mmCIF file of C-alpha atoms in Angstrom:
data_model
loop_
_atom_site.group_PDB
_atom_site.id
_atom_site.type_symbol
_atom_site.label_atom_id
_atom_site.label_comp_id
_atom_site.label_asym_id
_atom_site.label_seq_id
_atom_site.Cartn_x
_atom_site.Cartn_y
_atom_site.Cartn_z
ATOM 1 C CA UNK A 128 -14.518 9.653 -11.460
ATOM 2 C CA UNK A 129 -12.032 9.174 -8.641
ATOM 3 C CA UNK A 130 -12.393 5.685 -7.136
ATOM 4 C CA UNK A 131 -10.891 6.418 -3.714
ATOM 5 C CA UNK A 132 -10.613 10.027 -2.682
ATOM 6 C CA UNK A 133 -9.096 11.633 0.396
ATOM 7 C CA UNK A 134 -9.316 15.119 1.844
ATOM 8 C CA UNK A 135 -7.272 17.073 2.488
ATOM 9 C CA UNK A 136 -4.250 16.233 0.338
ATOM 10 C CA UNK A 137 -1.941 18.250 2.566
ATOM 11 C CA UNK A 138 -2.339 19.028 6.246
ATOM 12 C CA UNK A 139 0.077 21.178 8.222
ATOM 13 C CA UNK A 140 -0.655 21.688 11.898
ATOM 14 C CA UNK A 141 0.878 22.335 15.293
ATOM 15 C CA UNK A 142 1.666 19.768 17.955
ATOM 16 C CA UNK A 143 -1.231 19.163 20.290
ATOM 17 C CA UNK A 144 -3.931 19.962 17.760
ATOM 18 C CA UNK A 145 -6.737 17.602 16.719
ATOM 19 C CA UNK A 146 -7.302 16.891 13.014
ATOM 20 C CA UNK A 147 -9.364 14.663 10.760
ATOM 21 C CA UNK A 148 -8.761 13.067 7.376
ATOM 22 C CA UNK A 149 -11.687 11.923 5.267
ATOM 23 C CA UNK A 150 -11.879 9.074 2.784
ATOM 24 C CA UNK A 151 -14.598 8.085 0.350
ATOM 25 C CA UNK A 152 -14.786 5.257 -2.167
ATOM 26 C CA UNK A 153 -17.308 4.962 -4.993
ATOM 27 C CA UNK A 154 -16.420 1.389 -5.944
ATOM 28 C CA UNK A 155 -19.110 -0.287 -3.866
ATOM 29 C CA UNK A 156 -16.483 -2.129 -1.825
ATOM 30 C CA UNK A 157 -17.218 -3.609 1.589
ATOM 31 C CA UNK A 158 -13.789 -3.127 3.148
ATOM 32 C CA UNK A 159 -11.724 -0.012 3.766
ATOM 33 C CA UNK A 160 -8.287 0.511 5.272
ATOM 34 C CA UNK A 161 -5.971 3.144 6.648
ATOM 35 C CA UNK A 162 -2.241 2.725 6.039
ATOM 36 C CA UNK A 163 0.580 4.948 7.292
ATOM 37 C CA UNK A 164 3.668 5.590 5.151
ATOM 38 C CA UNK A 165 6.594 6.932 7.134
ATOM 39 C CA UNK A 166 9.474 9.097 5.953
ATOM 40 C CA UNK A 167 11.353 6.010 4.747
ATOM 41 C CA UNK A 168 8.371 5.024 2.580
ATOM 42 C CA UNK A 169 7.488 2.060 4.790
ATOM 43 C CA UNK A 170 3.772 1.245 4.622
ATOM 44 C CA UNK A 171 1.953 -0.250 7.561
ATOM 45 C CA UNK A 172 -1.682 -1.074 8.206
ATOM 46 C CA UNK A 173 -3.418 0.937 10.897
ATOM 47 C CA UNK A 174 -7.101 0.034 10.694
ATOM 48 C CA UNK A 175 -9.528 -1.940 8.618
ATOM 49 C CA UNK A 176 -13.331 -1.747 8.491
ATOM 50 C CA UNK A 177 -15.722 -4.188 6.880
ATOM 51 C CA UNK A 178 -19.277 -2.955 6.421
ATOM 52 C CA UNK A 179 -18.765 -0.348 9.121
ATOM 53 C CA UNK A 180 -17.340 -2.890 11.581
ATOM 54 C CA UNK A 181 -13.777 -2.507 12.889
ATOM 55 C CA UNK A 182 -11.771 -5.556 11.848
ATOM 56 C CA UNK A 183 -8.134 -4.585 12.309
ATOM 57 C CA UNK A 184 -6.609 -2.263 14.872
ATOM 58 C CA UNK A 185 -2.853 -2.660 14.662
ATOM 59 C CA UNK A 186 -1.205 -1.369 17.834
ATOM 60 C CA UNK A 187 -2.052 2.195 17.005
ATOM 61 C CA UNK A 188 -2.100 4.768 19.842
ATOM 62 C CA UNK A 189 -5.637 5.467 20.958
ATOM 63 C CA UNK A 190 -5.156 9.097 19.929
ATOM 64 C CA UNK A 191 -6.104 7.728 16.510
ATOM 65 C CA UNK A 192 -9.786 6.962 16.123
ATOM 66 C CA UNK A 193 -11.303 5.732 12.884
ATOM 67 C CA UNK A 194 -14.975 6.180 12.121
ATOM 68 C CA UNK A 195 -17.023 4.610 9.382
ATOM 69 C CA UNK A 196 -20.442 6.262 9.036
ATOM 70 C CA UNK A 197 -21.275 3.977 6.114
ATOM 71 C CA UNK A 198 -19.370 1.482 4.035
ATOM 72 C CA UNK A 199 -18.358 4.117 1.488
ATOM 73 C CA UNK A 200 -16.645 6.352 4.024
ATOM 74 C CA UNK A 201 -13.817 5.881 6.491
ATOM 75 C CA UNK A 202 -12.507 8.849 8.402
ATOM 76 C CA UNK A 203 -9.484 9.140 10.644
ATOM 77 C CA UNK A 204 -9.440 11.478 13.594
ATOM 78 C CA UNK A 205 -6.196 12.187 15.416
ATOM 79 C CA UNK A 206 -6.099 13.823 18.838
ATOM 80 C CA UNK A 207 -3.175 15.625 20.425
ATOM 81 C CA UNK A 208 -0.946 15.433 17.392
ATOM 82 C CA UNK A 209 2.722 14.625 17.940
ATOM 83 C CA UNK A 210 5.782 15.187 15.776
ATOM 84 C CA UNK A 211 6.003 11.450 15.109
ATOM 85 C CA UNK A 212 2.570 11.484 13.491
ATOM 86 C CA UNK A 213 4.042 13.265 10.476
ATOM 87 C CA UNK A 214 3.597 10.848 7.604
ATOM 88 C CA UNK A 215 1.524 10.158 4.526
ATOM 89 C CA UNK A 216 -1.769 8.455 5.326
ATOM 90 C CA UNK A 217 -3.367 6.312 2.646
ATOM 91 C CA UNK A 218 -6.914 5.111 2.513
ATOM 92 C CA UNK A 219 -7.657 1.967 0.507
ATOM 93 C CA UNK A 220 -10.630 -0.221 -0.286
ATOM 94 C CA UNK A 221 -11.213 -3.768 -1.503
ATOM 95 C CA UNK A 222 -14.322 -5.743 -2.492
ATOM 96 C CA UNK A 223 -14.068 -8.192 0.397
ATOM 97 C CA UNK A 224 -11.816 -8.601 3.409
ATOM 98 C CA UNK A 225 -9.589 -11.433 2.363
ATOM 99 C CA UNK A 226 -5.995 -11.140 1.352
ATOM 100 C CA UNK A 227 -6.526 -12.156 -2.272
ATOM 101 C CA UNK A 228 -8.265 -9.020 -3.361
ATOM 102 C CA UNK A 229 -6.754 -6.023 -5.072
ATOM 103 C CA UNK A 230 -6.746 -2.974 -2.874
ATOM 104 C CA UNK A 231 -7.406 0.407 -4.437
ATOM 105 C CA UNK A 232 -5.527 3.275 -2.874
ATOM 106 C CA UNK A 233 -6.374 6.912 -2.512
ATOM 107 C CA UNK A 234 -3.862 9.655 -3.384
ATOM 108 C CA UNK A 235 -2.740 10.038 0.221
ATOM 109 C CA UNK A 236 -2.804 12.825 2.802
ATOM 110 C CA UNK A 237 0.551 14.277 3.749
ATOM 111 C CA UNK A 238 0.392 15.286 7.402
ATOM 112 C CA UNK A 239 3.097 17.553 8.760
ATOM 113 C CA UNK A 240 3.153 18.260 12.483
ATOM 114 C CA UNK A 241 5.245 21.268 13.522
ATOM 115 C CA UNK B 172 3.725 -14.734 10.546
ATOM 116 C CA UNK B 173 3.886 -13.482 7.011
ATOM 117 C CA UNK B 174 6.538 -11.098 5.785
ATOM 118 C CA UNK B 175 8.097 -9.738 2.643
ATOM 119 C CA UNK B 176 11.712 -8.761 1.987
ATOM 120 C CA UNK B 177 12.731 -6.605 -0.921
ATOM 121 C CA UNK B 178 16.420 -6.818 -1.749
ATOM 122 C CA UNK B 179 17.885 -3.496 -2.758
ATOM 123 C CA UNK B 180 16.356 -0.233 -1.656
ATOM 124 C CA UNK B 181 17.533 1.436 -4.857
ATOM 125 C CA UNK B 182 18.002 -0.008 -8.329
ATOM 126 C CA UNK B 183 19.338 2.024 -11.233
ATOM 127 C CA UNK B 184 19.133 0.877 -14.857
ATOM 128 C CA UNK B 185 19.675 2.455 -18.247
ATOM 129 C CA UNK B 186 16.748 3.064 -20.541
ATOM 130 C CA UNK B 187 16.163 -0.074 -22.595
ATOM 131 C CA UNK B 188 17.869 -2.355 -20.071
ATOM 132 C CA UNK B 189 16.302 -5.218 -18.164
ATOM 133 C CA UNK B 190 14.548 -4.341 -14.923
ATOM 134 C CA UNK B 191 14.777 -6.881 -12.097
ATOM 135 C CA UNK B 192 13.326 -6.061 -8.682
ATOM 136 C CA UNK B 193 13.647 -8.774 -6.069
ATOM 137 C CA UNK B 194 11.079 -9.912 -3.547
ATOM 138 C CA UNK B 195 11.187 -12.843 -1.153
ATOM 139 C CA UNK B 196 8.307 -13.823 1.072
ATOM 140 C CA UNK B 197 7.767 -15.793 4.208
ATOM 141 C CA UNK B 198 4.422 -17.455 4.732
ATOM 142 C CA UNK B 199 3.172 -20.604 6.443
ATOM 143 C CA UNK B 200 0.164 -20.718 4.132
ATOM 144 C CA UNK B 201 -0.055 -20.363 0.346
ATOM 145 C CA UNK B 202 0.646 -16.695 -0.192
ATOM 146 C CA UNK B 203 -1.207 -14.120 -2.212
ATOM 147 C CA UNK B 204 1.434 -11.769 -3.562
ATOM 148 C CA UNK B 205 1.210 -8.343 -5.114
ATOM 149 C CA UNK B 206 3.418 -5.750 -6.726
ATOM 150 C CA UNK B 207 2.338 -2.138 -6.436
ATOM 151 C CA UNK B 208 3.935 0.958 -7.957
ATOM 152 C CA UNK B 209 3.977 4.422 -6.438
ATOM 153 C CA UNK B 210 4.810 7.396 -8.629
ATOM 154 C CA UNK B 211 6.017 10.552 -6.854
ATOM 155 C CA UNK B 212 3.330 12.188 -4.735
ATOM 156 C CA UNK B 213 0.726 9.652 -5.764
ATOM 157 C CA UNK B 214 -1.076 6.675 -4.286
ATOM 158 C CA UNK B 215 -0.269 3.050 -4.979
ATOM 159 C CA UNK B 216 -1.356 1.345 -8.167
ATOM 160 C CA UNK B 217 -1.525 -2.409 -8.676
ATOM 161 C CA UNK B 218 0.970 -3.775 -11.206
ATOM 162 C CA UNK B 219 0.099 -7.450 -10.852
ATOM 163 C CA UNK B 220 -0.923 -10.127 -8.389
ATOM 164 C CA UNK B 221 -0.377 -13.836 -7.833
ATOM 165 C CA UNK B 222 -3.297 -15.848 -6.542
ATOM 166 C CA UNK B 223 -2.117 -19.391 -7.431
ATOM 167 C CA UNK B 224 -3.747 -19.592 -10.885
ATOM 168 C CA UNK B 225 -0.434 -19.375 -12.780
ATOM 169 C CA UNK B 226 3.155 -18.995 -11.620
ATOM 170 C CA UNK B 227 4.028 -16.446 -14.318
ATOM 171 C CA UNK B 228 1.902 -13.370 -13.874
ATOM 172 C CA UNK B 229 1.671 -10.587 -16.427
ATOM 173 C CA UNK B 230 0.805 -7.105 -15.310
ATOM 174 C CA UNK B 231 0.398 -3.639 -16.671
ATOM 175 C CA UNK B 232 3.051 -1.581 -18.469
ATOM 176 C CA UNK B 233 4.968 -4.670 -19.632
ATOM 177 C CA UNK B 234 5.854 -5.944 -16.170
ATOM 178 C CA UNK B 235 5.681 -9.566 -15.144
ATOM 179 C CA UNK B 236 6.588 -11.633 -12.104
ATOM 180 C CA UNK B 237 7.262 -15.298 -11.529
ATOM 181 C CA UNK B 238 6.210 -17.117 -8.378
ATOM 182 C CA UNK B 239 8.857 -19.655 -7.313
ATOM 183 C CA UNK B 240 7.791 -21.631 -4.287
ATOM 184 C CA UNK B 241 11.130 -23.431 -3.943
ATOM 185 C CA UNK B 242 12.904 -20.085 -3.696
ATOM 186 C CA UNK B 243 10.062 -18.263 -1.864
ATOM 187 C CA UNK B 244 10.464 -15.521 -4.421
ATOM 188 C CA UNK B 245 8.256 -13.287 -6.528
ATOM 189 C CA UNK B 246 10.681 -11.129 -8.512
ATOM 190 C CA UNK B 247 9.390 -8.408 -10.820
ATOM 191 C CA UNK B 248 10.870 -8.013 -14.292
ATOM 192 C CA UNK B 249 10.492 -5.904 -17.400
ATOM 193 C CA UNK B 250 12.562 -6.596 -20.509
ATOM 194 C CA UNK B 251 13.188 -2.982 -21.451
ATOM 195 C CA UNK B 252 13.071 -0.062 -19.047
ATOM 196 C CA UNK B 253 11.423 3.184 -19.974
ATOM 197 C CA UNK B 254 11.977 6.569 -18.368
ATOM 198 C CA UNK B 255 8.360 6.518 -17.217
ATOM 199 C CA UNK B 256 9.069 3.406 -15.102
ATOM 200 C CA UNK B 257 10.998 5.483 -12.555
ATOM 201 C CA UNK B 258 9.039 5.070 -9.333
ATOM 202 C CA UNK B 259 8.918 3.244 -6.007
ATOM 203 C CA UNK B 260 7.915 -0.414 -6.219
ATOM 204 C CA UNK B 261 6.400 -2.375 -3.364
ATOM 205 C CA UNK B 262 6.005 -6.102 -2.989
ATOM 206 C CA UNK B 263 3.240 -7.187 -0.614
ATOM 207 C CA UNK B 264 1.621 -10.314 0.781
ATOM 208 C CA UNK B 265 -2.086 -10.475 1.564
ATOM 209 C CA UNK B 266 -3.134 -11.551 5.039
ATOM 210 C CA UNK B 267 -6.244 -13.609 5.708
ATOM 211 C CA UNK B 268 -7.553 -10.665 7.767
ATOM 212 C CA UNK B 269 -7.550 -8.697 4.524
ATOM 213 C CA UNK B 270 -4.740 -6.198 4.830
ATOM 214 C CA UNK B 271 -1.449 -6.171 2.955
ATOM 215 C CA UNK B 272 1.979 -6.567 4.507
ATOM 216 C CA UNK B 273 4.435 -4.533 2.464
ATOM 217 C CA UNK B 274 8.136 -4.799 1.841
ATOM 218 C CA UNK B 275 10.242 -1.705 2.401
ATOM 219 C CA UNK B 276 10.095 -0.728 -1.239
ATOM 220 C CA UNK B 277 12.628 -0.411 -4.048
ATOM 221 C CA UNK B 278 13.213 2.874 -5.791
ATOM 222 C CA UNK B 279 13.804 2.374 -9.499
ATOM 223 C CA UNK B 280 15.810 5.016 -11.339
ATOM 224 C CA UNK B 281 16.089 4.959 -15.129
ATOM 225 C CA UNK B 282 19.028 6.685 -16.779
ATOM 226 C CA UNK B 283 18.744 8.053 -20.317
#
């Protein structure tokens, strides 16, 4: 059983399009995250949800909108895609929302904007 | 503000040699520190974490790290490198808000 899963694994699209990435965790965790990994492999937090409540929103353009329908799912919708949005997006989850807990990462979604 | 610095974006060792990947942190509060590994085209996997219980932390795959407060360091070591250790390694500090702040990563290459 995959603990944290993401769909799709690869996403290739044109500038200006709108796309969504889905994430699901079956670990029973309360907290979920979206991280962005750029072309230089640098990882940065984008959003965090705890029990469906937005906790962290780190200076991300408002073209990015996370949605958490329940605590097992965290989706990321991106409007008006730009070239600079090309990156690998990782979903992660942890039992609680403090910095001591192990975070479990999904396999990533590689987004390419043409 | 908390931060992590990884010295050396690329480290190359021979198979069987010692692996040493360096990480220094900056934190005004007692830090919670992690090492994650990322194999090509995969997600991140936890190697080990420091949460103040013991300064020498043992992880998976023979890796360990030592927390040194006086040096603000949390270097990752493995006595004998294996070809399968070739990957990207990330040091991270946990924030009270819950997310991780990552270093820029160190790519480990292992030569036969």
